CSV table of C-alpha atoms and ligand atoms in Angstrom, one decimal:
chain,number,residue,atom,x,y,z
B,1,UNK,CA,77.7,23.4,82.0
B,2,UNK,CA,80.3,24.0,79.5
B,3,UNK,CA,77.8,25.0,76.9
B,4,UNK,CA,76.8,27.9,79.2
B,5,UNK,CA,80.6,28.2,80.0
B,6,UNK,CA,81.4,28.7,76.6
B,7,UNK,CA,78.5,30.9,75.3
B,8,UNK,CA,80.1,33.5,78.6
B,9,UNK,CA,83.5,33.1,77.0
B,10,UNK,CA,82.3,33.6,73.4
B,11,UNK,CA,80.4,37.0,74.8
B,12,UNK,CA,83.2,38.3,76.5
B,13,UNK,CA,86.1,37.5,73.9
B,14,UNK,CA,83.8,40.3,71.6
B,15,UNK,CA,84.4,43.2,74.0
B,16,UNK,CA,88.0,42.7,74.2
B,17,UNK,CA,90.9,40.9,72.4
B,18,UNK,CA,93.4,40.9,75.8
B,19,UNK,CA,93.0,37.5,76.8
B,20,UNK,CA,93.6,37.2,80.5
B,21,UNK,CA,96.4,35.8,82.9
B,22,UNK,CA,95.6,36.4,85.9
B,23,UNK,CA,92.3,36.2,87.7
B,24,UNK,CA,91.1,38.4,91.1
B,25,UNK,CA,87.8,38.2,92.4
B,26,UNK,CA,87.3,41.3,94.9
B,27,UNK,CA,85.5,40.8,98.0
B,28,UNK,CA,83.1,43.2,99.7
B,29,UNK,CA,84.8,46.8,100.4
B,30,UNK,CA,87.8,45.6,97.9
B,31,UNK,CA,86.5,47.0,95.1
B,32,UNK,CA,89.6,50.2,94.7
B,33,UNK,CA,91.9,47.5,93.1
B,34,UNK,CA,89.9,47.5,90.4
B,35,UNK,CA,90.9,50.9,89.3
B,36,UNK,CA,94.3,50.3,88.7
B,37,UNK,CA,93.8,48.6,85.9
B,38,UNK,CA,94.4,50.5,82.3
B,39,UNK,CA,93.1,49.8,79.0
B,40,UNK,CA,90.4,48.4,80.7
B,41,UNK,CA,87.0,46.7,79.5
B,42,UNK,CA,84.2,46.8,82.0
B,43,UNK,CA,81.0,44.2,81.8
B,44,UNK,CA,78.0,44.8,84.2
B,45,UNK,CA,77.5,41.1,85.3
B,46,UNK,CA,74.0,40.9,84.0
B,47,UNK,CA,75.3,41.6,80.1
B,48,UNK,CA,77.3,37.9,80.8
B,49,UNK,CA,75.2,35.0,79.5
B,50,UNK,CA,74.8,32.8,82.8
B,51,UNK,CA,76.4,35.3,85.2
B,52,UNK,CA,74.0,36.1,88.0
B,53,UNK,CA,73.5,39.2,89.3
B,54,UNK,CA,75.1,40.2,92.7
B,55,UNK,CA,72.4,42.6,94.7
B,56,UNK,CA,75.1,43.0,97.8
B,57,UNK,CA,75.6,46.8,99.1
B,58,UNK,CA,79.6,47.1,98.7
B,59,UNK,CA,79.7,44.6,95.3
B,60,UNK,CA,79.3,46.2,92.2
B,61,UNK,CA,79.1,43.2,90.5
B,62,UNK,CA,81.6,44.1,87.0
B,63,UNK,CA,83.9,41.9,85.3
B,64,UNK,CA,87.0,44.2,84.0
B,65,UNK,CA,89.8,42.6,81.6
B,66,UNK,CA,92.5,44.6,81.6
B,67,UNK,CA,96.2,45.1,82.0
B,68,UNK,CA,98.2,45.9,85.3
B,69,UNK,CA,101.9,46.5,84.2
B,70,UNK,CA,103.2,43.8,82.5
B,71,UNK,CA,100.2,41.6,83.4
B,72,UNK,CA,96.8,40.9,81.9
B,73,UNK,CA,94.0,40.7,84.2
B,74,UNK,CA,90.5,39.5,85.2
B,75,UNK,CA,88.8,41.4,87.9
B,76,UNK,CA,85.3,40.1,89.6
B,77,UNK,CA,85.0,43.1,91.3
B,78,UNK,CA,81.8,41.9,93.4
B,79,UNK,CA,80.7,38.7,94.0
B,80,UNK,CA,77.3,35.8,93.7
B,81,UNK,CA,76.9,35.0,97.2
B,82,UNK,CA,74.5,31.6,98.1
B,83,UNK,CA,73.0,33.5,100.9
B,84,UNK,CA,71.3,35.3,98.1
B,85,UNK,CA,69.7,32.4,97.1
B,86,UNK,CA,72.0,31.8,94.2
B,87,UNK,CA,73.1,28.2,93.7
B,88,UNK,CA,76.2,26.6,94.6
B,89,UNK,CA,76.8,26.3,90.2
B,90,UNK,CA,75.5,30.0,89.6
B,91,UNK,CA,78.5,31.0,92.8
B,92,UNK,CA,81.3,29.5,90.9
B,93,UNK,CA,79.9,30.3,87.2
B,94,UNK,CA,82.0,33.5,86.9
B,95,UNK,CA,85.5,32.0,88.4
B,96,UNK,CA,84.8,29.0,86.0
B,97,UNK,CA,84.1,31.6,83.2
B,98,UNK,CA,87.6,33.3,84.1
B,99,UNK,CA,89.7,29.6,84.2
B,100,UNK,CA,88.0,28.9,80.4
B,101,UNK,CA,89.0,32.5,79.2
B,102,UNK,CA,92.9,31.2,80.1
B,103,UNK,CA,93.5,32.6,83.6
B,104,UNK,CA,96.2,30.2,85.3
B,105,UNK,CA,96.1,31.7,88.6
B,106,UNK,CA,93.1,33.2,90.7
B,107,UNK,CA,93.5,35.3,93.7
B,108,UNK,CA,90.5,35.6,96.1
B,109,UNK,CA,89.5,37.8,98.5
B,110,UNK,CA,86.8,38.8,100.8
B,111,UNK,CA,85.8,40.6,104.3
B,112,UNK,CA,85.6,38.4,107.2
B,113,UNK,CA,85.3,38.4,111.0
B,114,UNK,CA,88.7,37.4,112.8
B,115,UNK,CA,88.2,34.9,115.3
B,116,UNK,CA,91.4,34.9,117.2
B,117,UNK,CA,91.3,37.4,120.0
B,118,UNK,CA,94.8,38.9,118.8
B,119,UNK,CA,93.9,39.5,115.5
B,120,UNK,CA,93.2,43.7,114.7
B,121,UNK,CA,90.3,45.0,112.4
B,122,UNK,CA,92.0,46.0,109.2
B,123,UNK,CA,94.6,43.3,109.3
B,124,UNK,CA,95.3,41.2,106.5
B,125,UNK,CA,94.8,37.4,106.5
B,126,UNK,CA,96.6,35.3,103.5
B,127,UNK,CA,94.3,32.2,103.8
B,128,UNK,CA,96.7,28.8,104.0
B,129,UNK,CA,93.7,26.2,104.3
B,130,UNK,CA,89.8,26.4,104.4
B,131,UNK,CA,87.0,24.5,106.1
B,132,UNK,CA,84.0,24.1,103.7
B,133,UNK,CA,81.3,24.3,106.6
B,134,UNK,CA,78.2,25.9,104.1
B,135,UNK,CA,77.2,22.2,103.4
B,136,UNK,CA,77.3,22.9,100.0
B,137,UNK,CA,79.8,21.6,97.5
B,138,UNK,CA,79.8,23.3,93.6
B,139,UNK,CA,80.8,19.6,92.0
B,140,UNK,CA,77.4,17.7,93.3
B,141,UNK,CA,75.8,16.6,90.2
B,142,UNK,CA,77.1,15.1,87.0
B,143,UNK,CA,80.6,15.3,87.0
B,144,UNK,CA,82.0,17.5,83.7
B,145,UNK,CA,85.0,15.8,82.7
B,146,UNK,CA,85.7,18.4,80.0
B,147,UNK,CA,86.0,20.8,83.4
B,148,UNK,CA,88.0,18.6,85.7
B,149,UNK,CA,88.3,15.2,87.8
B,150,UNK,CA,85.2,13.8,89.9
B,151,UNK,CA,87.4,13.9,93.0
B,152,UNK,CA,89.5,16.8,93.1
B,153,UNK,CA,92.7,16.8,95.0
B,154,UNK,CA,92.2,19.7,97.7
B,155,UNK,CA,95.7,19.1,99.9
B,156,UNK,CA,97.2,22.4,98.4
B,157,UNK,CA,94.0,24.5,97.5
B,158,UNK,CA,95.9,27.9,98.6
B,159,UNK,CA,99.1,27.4,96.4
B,160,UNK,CA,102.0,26.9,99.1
B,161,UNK,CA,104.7,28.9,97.4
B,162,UNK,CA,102.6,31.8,96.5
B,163,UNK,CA,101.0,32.1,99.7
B,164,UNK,CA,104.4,32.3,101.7
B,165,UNK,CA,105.5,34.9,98.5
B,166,UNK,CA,102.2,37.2,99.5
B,167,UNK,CA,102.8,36.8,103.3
B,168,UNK,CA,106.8,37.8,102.9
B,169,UNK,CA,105.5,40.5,100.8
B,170,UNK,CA,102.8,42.2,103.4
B,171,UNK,CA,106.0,42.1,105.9
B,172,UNK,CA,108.1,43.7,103.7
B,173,UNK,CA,105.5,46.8,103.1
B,174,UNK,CA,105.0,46.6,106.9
B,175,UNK,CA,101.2,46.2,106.6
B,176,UNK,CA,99.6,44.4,109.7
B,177,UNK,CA,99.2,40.5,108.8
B,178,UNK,CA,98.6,36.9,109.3
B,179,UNK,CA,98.4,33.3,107.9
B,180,UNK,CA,95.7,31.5,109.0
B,181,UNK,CA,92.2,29.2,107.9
B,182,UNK,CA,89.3,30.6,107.0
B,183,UNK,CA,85.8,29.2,107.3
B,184,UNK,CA,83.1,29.4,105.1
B,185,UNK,CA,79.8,29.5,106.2
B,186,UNK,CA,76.4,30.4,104.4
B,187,UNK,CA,75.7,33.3,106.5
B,188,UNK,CA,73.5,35.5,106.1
B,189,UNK,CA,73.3,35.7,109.7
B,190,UNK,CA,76.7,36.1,111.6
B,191,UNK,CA,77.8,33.6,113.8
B,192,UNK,CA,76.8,33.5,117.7
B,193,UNK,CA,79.3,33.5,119.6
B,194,UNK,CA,78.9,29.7,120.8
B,195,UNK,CA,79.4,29.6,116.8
B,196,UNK,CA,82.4,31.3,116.9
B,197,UNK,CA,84.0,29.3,119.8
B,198,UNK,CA,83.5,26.1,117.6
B,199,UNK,CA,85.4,27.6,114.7
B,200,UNK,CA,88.2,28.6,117.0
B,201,UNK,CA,88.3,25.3,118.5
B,202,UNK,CA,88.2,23.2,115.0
B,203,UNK,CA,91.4,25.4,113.7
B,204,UNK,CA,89.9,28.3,112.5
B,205,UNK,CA,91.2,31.8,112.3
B,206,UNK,CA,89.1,34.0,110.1
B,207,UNK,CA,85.0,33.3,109.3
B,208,UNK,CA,83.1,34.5,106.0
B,209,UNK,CA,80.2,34.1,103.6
B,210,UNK,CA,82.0,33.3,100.7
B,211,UNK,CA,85.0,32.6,98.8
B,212,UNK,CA,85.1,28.1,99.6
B,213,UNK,CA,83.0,27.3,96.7
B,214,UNK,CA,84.9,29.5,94.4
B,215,UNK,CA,88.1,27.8,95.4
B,216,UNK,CA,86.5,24.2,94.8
B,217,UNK,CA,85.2,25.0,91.5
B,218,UNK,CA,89.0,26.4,90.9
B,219,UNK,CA,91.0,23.7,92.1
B,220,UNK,CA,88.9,21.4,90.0
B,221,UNK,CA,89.9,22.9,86.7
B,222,UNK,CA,93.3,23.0,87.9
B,223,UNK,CA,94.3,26.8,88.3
B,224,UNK,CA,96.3,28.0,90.9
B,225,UNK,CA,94.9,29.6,93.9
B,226,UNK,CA,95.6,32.5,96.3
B,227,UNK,CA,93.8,33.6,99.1
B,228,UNK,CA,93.9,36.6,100.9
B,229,UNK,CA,90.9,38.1,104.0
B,230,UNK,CA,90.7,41.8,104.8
B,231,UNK,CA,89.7,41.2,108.7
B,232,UNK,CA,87.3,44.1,109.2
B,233,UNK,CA,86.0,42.6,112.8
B,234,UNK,CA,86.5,40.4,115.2
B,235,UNK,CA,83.9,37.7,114.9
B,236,UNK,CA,81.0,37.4,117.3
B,237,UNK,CA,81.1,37.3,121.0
B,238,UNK,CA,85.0,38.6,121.5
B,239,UNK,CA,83.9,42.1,121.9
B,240,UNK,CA,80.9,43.6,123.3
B,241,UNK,CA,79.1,45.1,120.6
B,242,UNK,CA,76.9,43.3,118.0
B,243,UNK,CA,77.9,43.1,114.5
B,244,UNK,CA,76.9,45.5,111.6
B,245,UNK,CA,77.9,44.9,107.7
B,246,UNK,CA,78.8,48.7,107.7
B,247,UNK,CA,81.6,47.8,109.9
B,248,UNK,CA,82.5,45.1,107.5
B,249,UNK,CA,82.5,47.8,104.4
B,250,UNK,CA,83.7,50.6,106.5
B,251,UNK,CA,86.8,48.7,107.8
B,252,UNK,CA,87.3,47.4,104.2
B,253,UNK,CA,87.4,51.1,102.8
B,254,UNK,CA,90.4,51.8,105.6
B,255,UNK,CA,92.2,49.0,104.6
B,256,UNK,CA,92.1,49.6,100.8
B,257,UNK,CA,95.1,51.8,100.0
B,258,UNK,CA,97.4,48.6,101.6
B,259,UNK,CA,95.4,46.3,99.9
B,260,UNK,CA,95.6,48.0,96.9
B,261,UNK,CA,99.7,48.1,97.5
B,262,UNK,CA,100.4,44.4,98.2
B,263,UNK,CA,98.1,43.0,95.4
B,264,UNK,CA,99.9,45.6,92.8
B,265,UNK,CA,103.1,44.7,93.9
B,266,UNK,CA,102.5,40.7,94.2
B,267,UNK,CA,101.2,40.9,90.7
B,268,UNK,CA,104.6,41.0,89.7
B,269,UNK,CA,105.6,37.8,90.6
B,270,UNK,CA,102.9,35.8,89.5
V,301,LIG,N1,81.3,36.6,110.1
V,301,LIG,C1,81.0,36.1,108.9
V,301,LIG,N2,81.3,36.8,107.7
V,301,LIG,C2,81.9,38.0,107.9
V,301,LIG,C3,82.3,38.5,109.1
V,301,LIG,C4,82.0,37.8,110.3
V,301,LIG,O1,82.2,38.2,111.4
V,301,LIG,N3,82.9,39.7,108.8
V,301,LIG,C5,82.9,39.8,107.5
V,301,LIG,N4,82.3,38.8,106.9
């Protein structure tokens, strides 16, 4: 693993000399933060040794190193998904890639379906806790010791202080928000709504396809983590009509400019 990790690193410290800080990986729809960036580098994921290619409508699939004010960022803008068939390893490879480049803090952030009835599409979910339900688990397999522990803590995964810093933020802009846990599931398929009656009952608030495994494979080489959900839907069964991924990217596209706002502004304090 960290040979691969390393040859990624070696490829991508040739395009640019700004060496990272912060890390974002931009979920479906999310992609407009990515624009804010100046002096930027962009790298189609498929020039990356050992990056996989994302073939998801609404992820580009780019890594762009740039700055944002004072700050110098990482930006996967697009995302591996292991409903493509991509493994659990080839999911995390890019966040890893970003942790060994220096980044000390990574903020996630995807689409998902809202699974409490009060929740509104558009609203914005910072993500306190997950539930790993995809089965899958990113550290199976030879532990790398150069990479991290064989039994990562996970009690704080979401970084407590910076999550309660983005959620004071989101009420300070007045944008329409939450705290809450999300669950990761393999998808493709959404959930039924029996499904989605299980997740509310086991604590959930918010379901997607992505975004656990990352957060693994994070807390294991140590970085902090932030987490935030863009909740374009309400998750199966709440509402009478079935579910369609152009909601998902449609609601995502509303949602953008306040998106765009919070993370510019949260930047700051990180
Ligand atoms: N379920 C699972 N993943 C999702 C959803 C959903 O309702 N919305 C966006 N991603």
């Amino acid at each position: 693993m960290s040979v691969a990790l390393n040859e990624a690193v070696s490829f991508i410290k040739s395009k640019t000399r700004i060496q990272p800080e912060i890390g974002f990986v931009l979920g479906s729809g999310l992609g407009a933060f990515a624009e804010q960036i100046q002096e930027k580098v962009v790298i189609p994921f498929q020039d990356i040794p050992g990056f996989s290619r994302s073939n998801v409508v609404g992820h580009a699939g780019e890594l762009i190193i740039g700055r944002l004010g004072e700050k110098k960022v990482a930006v996967l803008k697009g995302r591996v998904h292991f409903y493509e068939g991509h493994s659990p390893e080839e999911v995390v490879f890019p966040v890893r890639t970003l942790i060994k480049l220096g980044i000390h803090t990574l903020v996630v952030t995807n689409a998902a379906g809202g699974l409490d009835k009060k929740m509104k599409p558009g609203e914005l979910m910072v993500i306190t806790d997950h539930i790993n339900l995809t089965g899958q688990n990113p550290l199976i397999g030879k532990n790398d010791e150069s990479l991290g522990t064989r039994f990562p803590d996970m009690s704080e995964a979401y970084d407590k202080k910076l999550s309660q810093k983005l959620f004071s933020l989101l009420k300070k802009l007045k944008i329409r928000s939450s705290r809450g846990i999300y669950c990761g599931v393999t998808g493709p398929s959404y959930e039924t709504p029996a499904e989605v009656r299980y997740l509310r009952k086991i604590g959930g608030h918010a379901v997607g396809m992505s975004t656990v495994l990352e957060v693994i494979a994070a807390k294991h080489m140590g970085a902090r983590v932030v987490g935030l959900s863009c909740i374009t839907n309400l998750a199966s069964g709440i509402l009478k009509q079935p579910l369609d991924h152009k909601e998902v990217t449609e609601t995502a596209k509303i949602v953008e400019k306040n998106f765009v706002k919070v993370l510019k502004e949260f930047i700051k304090s990180l």
